[in-house]
Coordinates of C-alpha atoms in Angstrom, one line a residue:
M1 CA 5.3 -47.2 54.3
R2 CA 3.9 -44.0 55.8
Q3 CA 0.4 -44.0 57.2
L4 CA -1.3 -40.7 56.2
S5 CA -3.8 -38.7 58.2
P6 CA -6.5 -36.4 56.6
G7 CA -4.7 -33.3 55.2
E8 CA -1.3 -34.8 55.4
N9 CA 1.0 -34.7 52.3
Q10 CA 4.3 -36.0 51.1
P11 CA 6.4 -35.7 47.9
L12 CA 5.8 -38.4 45.2
P13 CA 8.2 -41.2 45.6
S14 CA 8.8 -41.3 41.8
S15 CA 7.5 -39.6 38.6
T16 CA 5.3 -42.6 38.0
I17 CA 3.1 -44.0 40.7
R18 CA 0.2 -46.4 41.1
V19 CA -2.7 -45.8 43.5
Q20 CA -4.6 -48.9 44.5
V21 CA -8.1 -48.3 46.0
R22 CA -9.8 -51.2 47.9
S23 CA -13.0 -51.4 49.9
A24 CA -14.9 -54.1 51.7
S25 CA -17.9 -53.2 49.5
P26 CA -18.0 -52.8 45.7
V27 CA -16.9 -49.3 44.6
N28 CA -16.2 -47.5 41.3
T29 CA -12.8 -45.8 41.3
S30 CA -12.1 -42.7 39.1
A31 CA -9.5 -40.1 38.6
I32 CA -10.4 -36.4 37.9
L33 CA -7.9 -34.0 36.3
V34 CA -8.5 -30.4 37.3
T35 CA -6.8 -27.1 36.6
D36 CA -5.9 -24.3 39.1
N37 CA -9.5 -23.2 39.3
G38 CA -10.5 -26.7 40.7
R39 CA -12.5 -27.8 37.6
V40 CA -12.0 -30.0 34.6
R41 CA -11.3 -28.6 31.2
S42 CA -13.8 -31.0 29.6
D43 CA -15.5 -34.4 30.2
A44 CA -12.3 -36.0 28.8
D45 CA -10.6 -35.2 32.1
F46 CA -12.9 -37.8 33.9
V47 CA -11.0 -41.2 33.9
F48 CA -13.1 -44.2 35.0
Y49 CA -14.3 -47.6 33.8
N50 CA -16.0 -46.3 30.6
Q51 CA -13.2 -43.8 29.8
P52 CA -10.0 -45.5 31.2
S53 CA -7.3 -43.1 30.1
A54 CA -6.2 -39.5 29.7
R55 CA -2.8 -38.0 29.1
G56 CA -0.6 -39.3 31.9
V57 CA -3.4 -41.0 33.8
Q58 CA -4.8 -44.6 33.4
Y59 CA -7.5 -46.6 35.2
R60 CA -7.5 -50.4 35.4
D61 CA -9.8 -52.9 37.1
E62 CA -7.7 -55.6 38.8
G63 CA -10.5 -57.5 40.4
S64 CA -10.2 -57.0 44.2
V65 CA -8.7 -53.6 43.7
D66 CA -8.9 -50.7 41.3
T67 CA -5.6 -49.1 40.1
V68 CA -5.0 -45.5 38.9
T69 CA -1.5 -45.0 37.3
V70 CA -0.2 -41.5 37.1
D71 CA 2.9 -40.6 34.9
T72 CA 3.5 -37.0 36.0
T73 CA 5.9 -36.4 33.0
A74 CA 3.1 -37.0 30.6
V75 CA 0.4 -34.9 32.4
D76 CA -0.6 -31.7 30.6
R77 CA 1.0 -28.6 32.1
D78 CA -2.4 -26.9 32.8
V79 CA -3.5 -29.8 35.0
S80 CA -2.5 -29.0 38.6
T81 CA -4.4 -31.8 40.5
I82 CA -5.5 -35.3 40.0
A83 CA -8.2 -36.4 42.4
V84 CA -8.5 -40.1 43.0
T85 CA -12.1 -40.9 44.1
A86 CA -14.3 -43.9 45.0
S87 CA -18.1 -44.2 44.8
L88 CA -20.5 -47.0 45.8
D89 CA -21.8 -48.8 42.8
G90 CA -25.3 -49.3 44.1
T91 CA -25.1 -53.1 44.5
G92 CA -24.1 -53.0 48.2
P93 CA -24.6 -50.7 51.2
S94 CA -26.5 -47.4 50.7
S95 CA -23.6 -45.3 52.2
F96 CA -20.0 -45.7 53.4
A97 CA -21.2 -45.8 57.0
T98 CA -21.8 -49.5 56.6
A99 CA -19.5 -50.2 53.7
G100 CA -16.4 -51.1 55.7
A101 CA -12.9 -49.7 55.3
L102 CA -12.0 -47.6 52.3
Q103 CA -8.3 -47.6 51.7
A104 CA -5.9 -46.1 49.1
T105 CA -2.3 -47.2 48.8
V106 CA 0.5 -45.4 46.8
F107 CA 3.2 -47.5 45.1
D108 CA 6.4 -46.1 43.5
A109 CA 7.7 -47.1 40.0
A110 CA 9.4 -50.1 41.5
G111 CA 6.2 -51.4 43.1
T112 CA 7.1 -50.5 46.6
A113 CA 4.3 -49.2 48.9
A114 CA 5.2 -45.7 49.8
A115 CA 2.1 -44.3 51.6
D116 CA -1.3 -45.6 52.8
F117 CA -4.5 -43.8 53.7
T118 CA -7.6 -45.3 55.3
V119 CA -10.5 -42.8 55.1
P120 CA -11.9 -42.1 58.6
G121 CA -15.2 -41.0 59.9
L122 CA -17.5 -41.8 56.9
T123 CA -21.2 -41.7 57.6
S124 CA -23.8 -40.8 54.9
E125 CA -21.4 -40.3 52.0
T126 CA -21.7 -42.4 48.8
A127 CA -18.7 -40.9 47.0
V128 CA -15.3 -39.9 48.4
V129 CA -12.2 -38.0 47.3
C130 CA -9.6 -40.4 48.7
L131 CA -6.3 -38.8 47.6
E132 CA -5.1 -36.0 45.4
V133 CA -1.9 -35.9 43.4
Y134 CA -1.0 -32.3 42.9
R135 CA 1.7 -30.1 41.4
R136 CA 3.5 -27.6 43.6
G137 CA 5.9 -25.6 41.4
D138 CA 8.0 -28.2 39.7
Q139 CA 7.4 -30.8 42.3
W140 CA 4.5 -33.3 42.5
K141 CA 3.1 -34.3 45.9
I142 CA 0.3 -36.6 47.2
R143 CA -2.2 -35.5 49.9
A144 CA -4.7 -37.5 51.9
V145 CA -8.2 -35.9 51.5
G146 CA -11.1 -38.0 52.6
Q147 CA -13.9 -35.6 51.7
G148 CA -17.3 -37.0 50.7
Y149 CA -20.5 -36.5 48.8
D150 CA -24.0 -37.8 49.6
N151 CA -25.3 -38.3 46.0
G152 CA -22.7 -40.6 44.5
L153 CA -20.7 -40.4 41.4
S154 CA -23.0 -37.9 39.6
G155 CA -22.7 -35.5 42.5
L156 CA -19.0 -35.8 42.7
A157 CA -18.6 -35.3 39.0
T158 CA -20.9 -32.2 39.0
A159 CA -18.9 -30.6 41.7
F160 CA -15.8 -30.8 39.5
G161 CA -17.6 -29.3 36.5
I162 CA -18.3 -32.6 34.7
S163 CA -21.5 -32.9 32.7
V164 CA -23.7 -35.8 33.8
D165 CA -26.7 -37.5 32.1
D166 CA -29.9 -35.5 32.1
D167 CA -31.9 -37.4 34.8
P168 CA -33.8 -36.2 37.9
A169 CA -31.2 -37.7 40.2
S170 CA -28.4 -35.8 38.7
Q171 CA -30.2 -32.5 38.6
S172 CA -30.0 -31.9 42.3
A173 CA -26.9 -30.1 43.6
P174 CA -24.4 -32.3 45.3
R175 CA -24.5 -32.2 49.1
M176 CA -21.0 -32.2 50.6
T177 CA -20.2 -33.3 54.1
D178 CA -17.2 -31.0 54.4
P179 CA -18.1 -27.2 54.5
Q180 CA -15.1 -26.2 52.5
P181 CA -15.6 -25.5 48.8
W182 CA -14.3 -28.6 47.0
P183 CA -12.9 -28.4 44.4
P184 CA -11.5 -25.0 45.5
T185 CA -12.3 -22.1 43.3
A186 CA -9.9 -19.2 42.4
G187 CA -12.7 -16.6 42.5
Q188 CA -16.4 -16.0 42.2
A189 CA -17.6 -15.8 38.7
P190 CA -20.9 -14.1 37.7
Q191 CA -24.1 -15.9 38.7
S192 CA -24.9 -16.9 35.2
Q193 CA -21.6 -18.6 34.7
T194 CA -21.2 -20.5 38.0
P195 CA -23.3 -23.4 39.3
Q196 CA -24.9 -22.9 42.7
P197 CA -22.6 -23.9 45.5
P198 CA -23.4 -27.3 47.1
T199 CA -25.3 -27.4 50.3
P200 CA -23.5 -28.9 53.3
S201 CA -25.0 -32.2 54.5
P202 CA -25.4 -32.9 58.2
V203 CA -22.8 -35.2 59.7
P204 CA -24.0 -36.9 62.9
N205 CA -21.4 -36.9 65.6
P206 CA -21.2 -40.3 67.3
A207 CA -19.8 -38.7 70.4
V208 CA -23.0 -36.8 71.1
A209 CA -26.4 -38.5 71.8
P210 CA -29.0 -37.3 69.3
V211 CA -32.2 -35.5 70.4
A212 CA -35.2 -37.8 70.3
A213 CA -37.5 -37.3 67.4
G214 CA -40.3 -34.8 68.0
R215 CA -38.5 -33.2 71.0
T216 CA -36.7 -29.9 71.3
P217 CA -33.5 -29.5 73.2
G218 CA -35.5 -27.7 75.9
G219 CA -37.9 -30.6 76.5
S220 CA -41.1 -29.3 78.1
M221 CA -39.7 -25.7 78.1
Q222 CA -40.8 -23.1 75.5
S223 CA -38.4 -20.4 74.4
E224 CA -37.1 -18.7 71.2
L225 CA -33.7 -20.1 72.3
F226 CA -34.8 -23.5 71.0
A227 CA -35.5 -22.2 67.5
P228 CA -33.4 -23.7 64.7
D229 CA -31.4 -20.5 64.4
H230 CA -29.7 -21.4 67.7
A231 CA -29.3 -25.1 67.0
E232 CA -25.8 -26.6 66.6
V233 CA -24.5 -26.6 63.1
Q234 CA -23.9 -30.2 61.9
A235 CA -20.8 -30.4 59.7
Q236 CA -17.2 -31.6 59.7
G237 CA -14.2 -29.3 60.0
I238 CA -14.2 -25.6 60.9
T239 CA -17.5 -23.9 60.4
K240 CA -19.3 -20.8 61.7
Q241 CA -21.8 -21.2 64.5
G242 CA -23.7 -18.0 64.1
S243 CA -21.7 -14.8 63.5
K244 CA -19.6 -14.8 66.6
M245 CA -18.7 -18.4 67.3
C246 CA -16.8 -21.1 65.5
R247 CA -17.7 -24.8 65.6
V248 CA -15.2 -27.5 64.8
G249 CA -16.6 -31.0 63.9
L250 CA -13.4 -32.8 65.0
N251 CA -12.1 -36.2 64.1
G252 CA -8.4 -35.6 64.3
E253 CA -6.8 -32.3 65.5
V254 CA -7.1 -28.5 65.0
M255 CA -4.9 -25.6 66.2
A256 CA -6.8 -22.9 68.2
R257 CA -6.0 -19.8 70.2
Q258 CA -5.4 -20.5 73.9
G259 CA -8.4 -19.8 76.0
S260 CA -10.8 -19.6 73.1
M261 CA -12.8 -22.7 74.0
V262 CA -16.3 -21.9 75.2
A263 CA -17.8 -25.4 75.0
Y264 CA -17.2 -28.9 73.7
Q265 CA -18.8 -32.3 73.4
G266 CA -17.2 -35.7 73.0
D267 CA -13.7 -37.0 73.8
L268 CA -11.4 -34.1 73.2
H269 CA -7.9 -33.4 74.5
F270 CA -6.2 -30.0 74.9
E271 CA -2.4 -29.4 74.8
A272 CA -0.8 -26.0 75.2
L273 CA 1.8 -25.2 72.5
G274 CA 2.8 -21.6 73.3
A275 CA 3.7 -19.8 70.1
G276 CA 4.1 -23.1 68.3
G277 CA 7.8 -23.9 68.1
I278 CA 11.1 -22.6 69.6
G279 CA 11.8 -20.2 66.8
R280 CA 8.3 -18.6 67.0
M281 CA 8.6 -18.4 70.8
V282 CA 11.8 -16.4 70.4
R283 CA 10.3 -14.1 67.8
Q284 CA 7.1 -13.7 69.9
A285 CA 9.2 -12.7 72.9
V286 CA 11.1 -10.1 70.9
T287 CA 8.4 -8.8 68.6
G288 CA 5.3 -9.2 70.8
E289 CA 3.6 -10.9 67.8
G290 CA 2.4 -14.4 67.5
V291 CA -0.5 -16.8 68.3
P292 CA -0.6 -18.5 71.7
L293 CA -1.7 -21.9 70.6
M294 CA -3.3 -25.0 71.9
K295 CA -3.7 -28.3 70.0
V296 CA -7.1 -29.9 70.3
S297 CA -7.4 -33.5 69.3
G298 CA -9.9 -36.3 69.5
R299 CA -13.5 -36.8 68.3
G300 CA -16.3 -34.5 69.1
D301 CA -17.6 -30.9 68.7
L302 CA -15.5 -27.9 69.7
F303 CA -16.9 -24.4 70.1
L304 CA -14.5 -21.4 70.0
A305 CA -15.0 -17.6 70.4
D306 CA -13.1 -14.5 71.3
N307 CA -14.9 -11.8 73.3
A308 CA -18.0 -11.9 71.0
S309 CA -15.9 -10.8 68.0
D310 CA -17.2 -11.5 64.5
V311 CA -15.9 -14.8 63.1
H312 CA -15.0 -15.3 59.4
L313 CA -13.6 -18.3 57.5
I314 CA -10.9 -18.1 54.8
D315 CA -9.8 -21.1 52.7
L316 CA -6.2 -20.9 51.5
D317 CA -5.5 -22.8 48.3
G318 CA -1.7 -22.6 48.4
S319 CA -1.3 -20.0 45.7
D320 CA -0.9 -17.0 48.1
G321 CA -0.3 -16.5 51.8
L322 CA -2.4 -14.6 54.4
T323 CA -0.7 -11.9 56.4
I324 CA -2.7 -11.3 59.6
N325 CA -2.4 -9.7 63.1
G326 CA -1.9 -12.6 65.5
S327 CA -4.6 -11.4 67.8
N328 CA -7.2 -11.9 65.0
V329 CA -6.4 -15.6 64.6
L330 CA -9.0 -17.9 66.2
A331 CA -8.3 -21.4 64.8
F332 CA -6.7 -23.1 61.8
E333 CA -6.2 -26.5 60.3
P334 CA -2.9 -28.2 60.9
T335 CA -2.2 -28.4 57.2
L336 CA -1.4 -24.6 57.3
Q337 CA 2.0 -23.3 58.3
Y338 CA 2.6 -19.9 59.9
N339 CA 5.6 -17.8 60.8
V340 CA 6.3 -14.4 62.3
E341 CA 7.7 -12.1 59.6
R342 CA 8.8 -8.5 59.4
M343 CA 6.5 -6.2 57.3
H344 CA 8.8 -4.9 54.6
G345 CA 8.2 -1.2 54.0
A346 CA 5.5 -0.7 56.6
G347 CA 7.7 0.1 59.6
A348 CA 5.7 0.3 62.9
M349 CA 2.4 1.4 61.5
S350 CA 0.4 -1.8 61.2
N351 CA -2.0 -3.2 63.8
A352 CA 0.8 -5.7 64.6
G353 CA 3.8 -3.4 64.7
M354 CA 6.7 -4.2 62.5
F355 CA 5.8 -7.9 62.5
N356 CA 2.8 -10.0 61.5
C357 CA 1.8 -13.6 61.2
V358 CA 2.0 -15.1 57.7
F359 CA 0.0 -18.2 57.0
T360 CA 0.8 -20.4 54.0
G361 CA -0.2 -23.8 52.6
R362 CA -3.7 -25.2 51.9
G363 CA -6.4 -25.3 54.5
R364 CA -9.0 -23.3 56.4
I365 CA -8.4 -20.5 59.0
A366 CA -10.9 -18.8 61.2
I367 CA -10.2 -15.1 61.9
T368 CA -12.0 -12.5 64.0
T369 CA -12.8 -8.9 63.5
N370 CA -14.2 -6.2 65.8
G371 CA -17.4 -5.6 63.9
S372 CA -18.5 -6.4 60.3
P373 CA -15.5 -5.8 58.0
V374 CA -15.2 -4.6 54.4
V375 CA -13.0 -6.6 52.0
L376 CA -11.2 -4.4 49.5
N377 CA -10.0 -5.8 46.2
V378 CA -6.6 -4.3 45.5
A379 CA -5.9 -3.7 41.9
G380 CA -3.9 -0.5 42.4
D381 CA -2.9 1.7 45.3
T382 CA -5.2 1.1 48.3
Y383 CA -4.9 2.7 51.7
A384 CA -6.2 1.7 55.2
D385 CA -5.9 2.9 58.7
P386 CA -3.0 1.0 60.3
Q387 CA -5.1 -0.1 63.3
A388 CA -8.1 -1.1 61.1
A389 CA -6.3 -3.3 58.6
V390 CA -6.7 -6.9 60.0
A391 CA -5.4 -9.1 57.2
W392 CA -4.3 -9.1 53.6
S393 CA -2.8 -11.1 50.8
S394 CA 0.9 -11.8 51.5
S395 CA 1.7 -11.0 47.9
L396 CA 0.7 -7.3 48.3
R397 CA 3.4 -4.7 48.7
T398 CA 3.1 -2.6 51.9
S399 CA 4.4 0.9 52.7
V400 CA 3.5 3.9 54.9
K401 CA 2.1 7.1 53.6
T402 CA 2.4 10.3 55.8
N403 CA -0.7 12.4 55.5
D404 CA 0.1 15.3 58.0
S405 CA 3.1 17.5 57.2
F406 CA 5.5 17.8 60.1
G407 CA 5.5 21.3 61.6
L408 CA 4.6 23.5 64.5
N409 CA 1.0 22.1 64.7
T410 CA 2.4 18.6 64.9
L411 CA 4.7 19.6 67.7
L412 CA 1.8 21.2 69.6
G413 CA -0.3 18.0 69.2
R414 CA -2.6 19.3 66.5
S415 CA -3.2 16.6 63.9
T416 CA -5.9 15.3 61.6
G417 CA -5.8 12.0 63.5
E418 CA -4.9 10.3 60.3
R419 CA -1.2 11.1 60.2
F420 CA -0.1 7.7 59.0
T421 CA -1.8 5.4 56.4
L422 CA -0.9 1.9 55.5
A423 CA -0.6 1.6 51.7
F424 CA -1.1 -1.6 49.7
G425 CA 0.0 -2.2 46.1
G426 CA -0.3 -5.1 43.7
Q427 CA -3.1 -7.7 43.3
G428 CA -5.0 -9.1 46.2
F429 CA -7.4 -8.2 49.0
V430 CA -7.4 -6.3 52.3
V431 CA -9.7 -7.0 55.3
V432 CA -10.6 -3.8 57.1
Q433 CA -12.6 -3.8 60.3
P434 CA -14.8 -0.9 61.6
S435 CA -12.6 -0.4 64.6
E436 CA -9.2 1.1 65.4
Q437 CA -7.6 -1.0 68.0
P438 CA -4.7 0.4 70.0
P439 CA -1.4 0.2 68.1
G440 CA 1.2 -2.3 69.0
G441 CA 4.1 0.1 69.1
F442 CA 7.4 0.5 67.3
I443 CA 8.5 -3.1 68.1
G444 CA 5.9 -5.6 68.9
G445 CA 2.4 -6.2 67.9
T446 CA -1.0 -6.9 69.4
G447 CA -1.0 -10.6 68.8
Q448 CA -0.9 -12.0 72.3
G449 CA -4.5 -12.9 73.0
K450 CA -5.6 -11.3 76.3
D451 CA -2.7 -8.8 76.0
A452 CA -4.0 -7.4 72.7
G453 CA -3.0 -3.7 72.5
V454 CA 0.1 -4.2 74.7
G455 CA 3.1 -3.2 72.7
G456 CA 6.6 -4.7 72.5
A457 CA 9.9 -3.6 73.9
L458 CA 9.5 0.1 72.9
G459 CA 5.8 0.5 73.7
G460 CA 3.8 2.9 71.6
F461 CA 6.7 5.0 70.2
L462 CA 4.9 6.2 67.1
G463 CA 1.3 5.3 68.1
R464 CA -1.5 7.8 68.1

């Protein structure tokens, strides 16, 4: 039986599985069926003790454990994810901090235990998404999640788009302990059609001593530095600490750019990984593109930055990849995979030469830009300066448009300064920064951290 860590996934052992949820304290187990937009189709997609079945999913109370059975062959095609959740029933502890271990075990059709997940690091949560059974193409997988809510079953249900009873407790927005939008949304709908996003709930870090009540971090000193605007953000996972710094509330591991750590608290361990694998090391040596990585593991708070560049967070839901210059990658969750790939049709004109880093999977990535960027929605042909385009949807088509006609003026060095433009086609987005960094050259990019702007084997052959 495989012991899963948060974010880890594996294929389903059979088309029919049973998930048993057990806790040292009384809990209510439920299963929530959601579509690609991360929300239910109707209240009928909420399976729990008062509504124990839906197509392909069944709940059963077995005394010491609750069981959710999933028959993937019977699940409706428009259902992409089945979230298995647990919430305190109100008769025991007020939060999972004192509720004891919360465990979910997956059994195959023959009754053999195939995977087990014990949710770590719970504090003020009263409801938790333990596991998700999700569809990836024609294959079904299971993923350990462990994300929690502070206002119980009603808050969890509301976050997935389920109607709850009209009472004051259920009117308040659910407060999530993880800063990532959960369930993930495919896009931002108009204000009148979309509930307000949940407000992150502070998560105390046991590795750091709390500030005594009524005291400021500066003690007897007085300064605007001690204002709440400069206080440490309290949340799990990758979050923004102001506009130019990234904070990682760590209870596990995260991948980060080498040399990007500016501070940390708690028990953290740092391990250099180079480009992250032999294949990527070879491609980085040849192309000049890649991300010099370190793995940070342990429990505590990690602060990352890159020369005061602006920090932005992107959540990938697995439906599309992110193509990005390696020098603009600050940190990412280990659930994401990345590779160095050639840019088809764009030749040497991008900010990363002929090659770029492509991230795929599901998870959060922190990127940097030189200044506040603009995000262009691509619905037709879109053009950007090759040195200003930082990142874009991997599904977009790229090519190069020549603006200056080649002639005597070109030979004499007379040019508009905009000779080459990177063209994008298809459906997606492009992140454009208000800065034109030095080009990476014909072969090789600018993705080597402190060597940003240094080209590959042929230098700046076609750079301006």
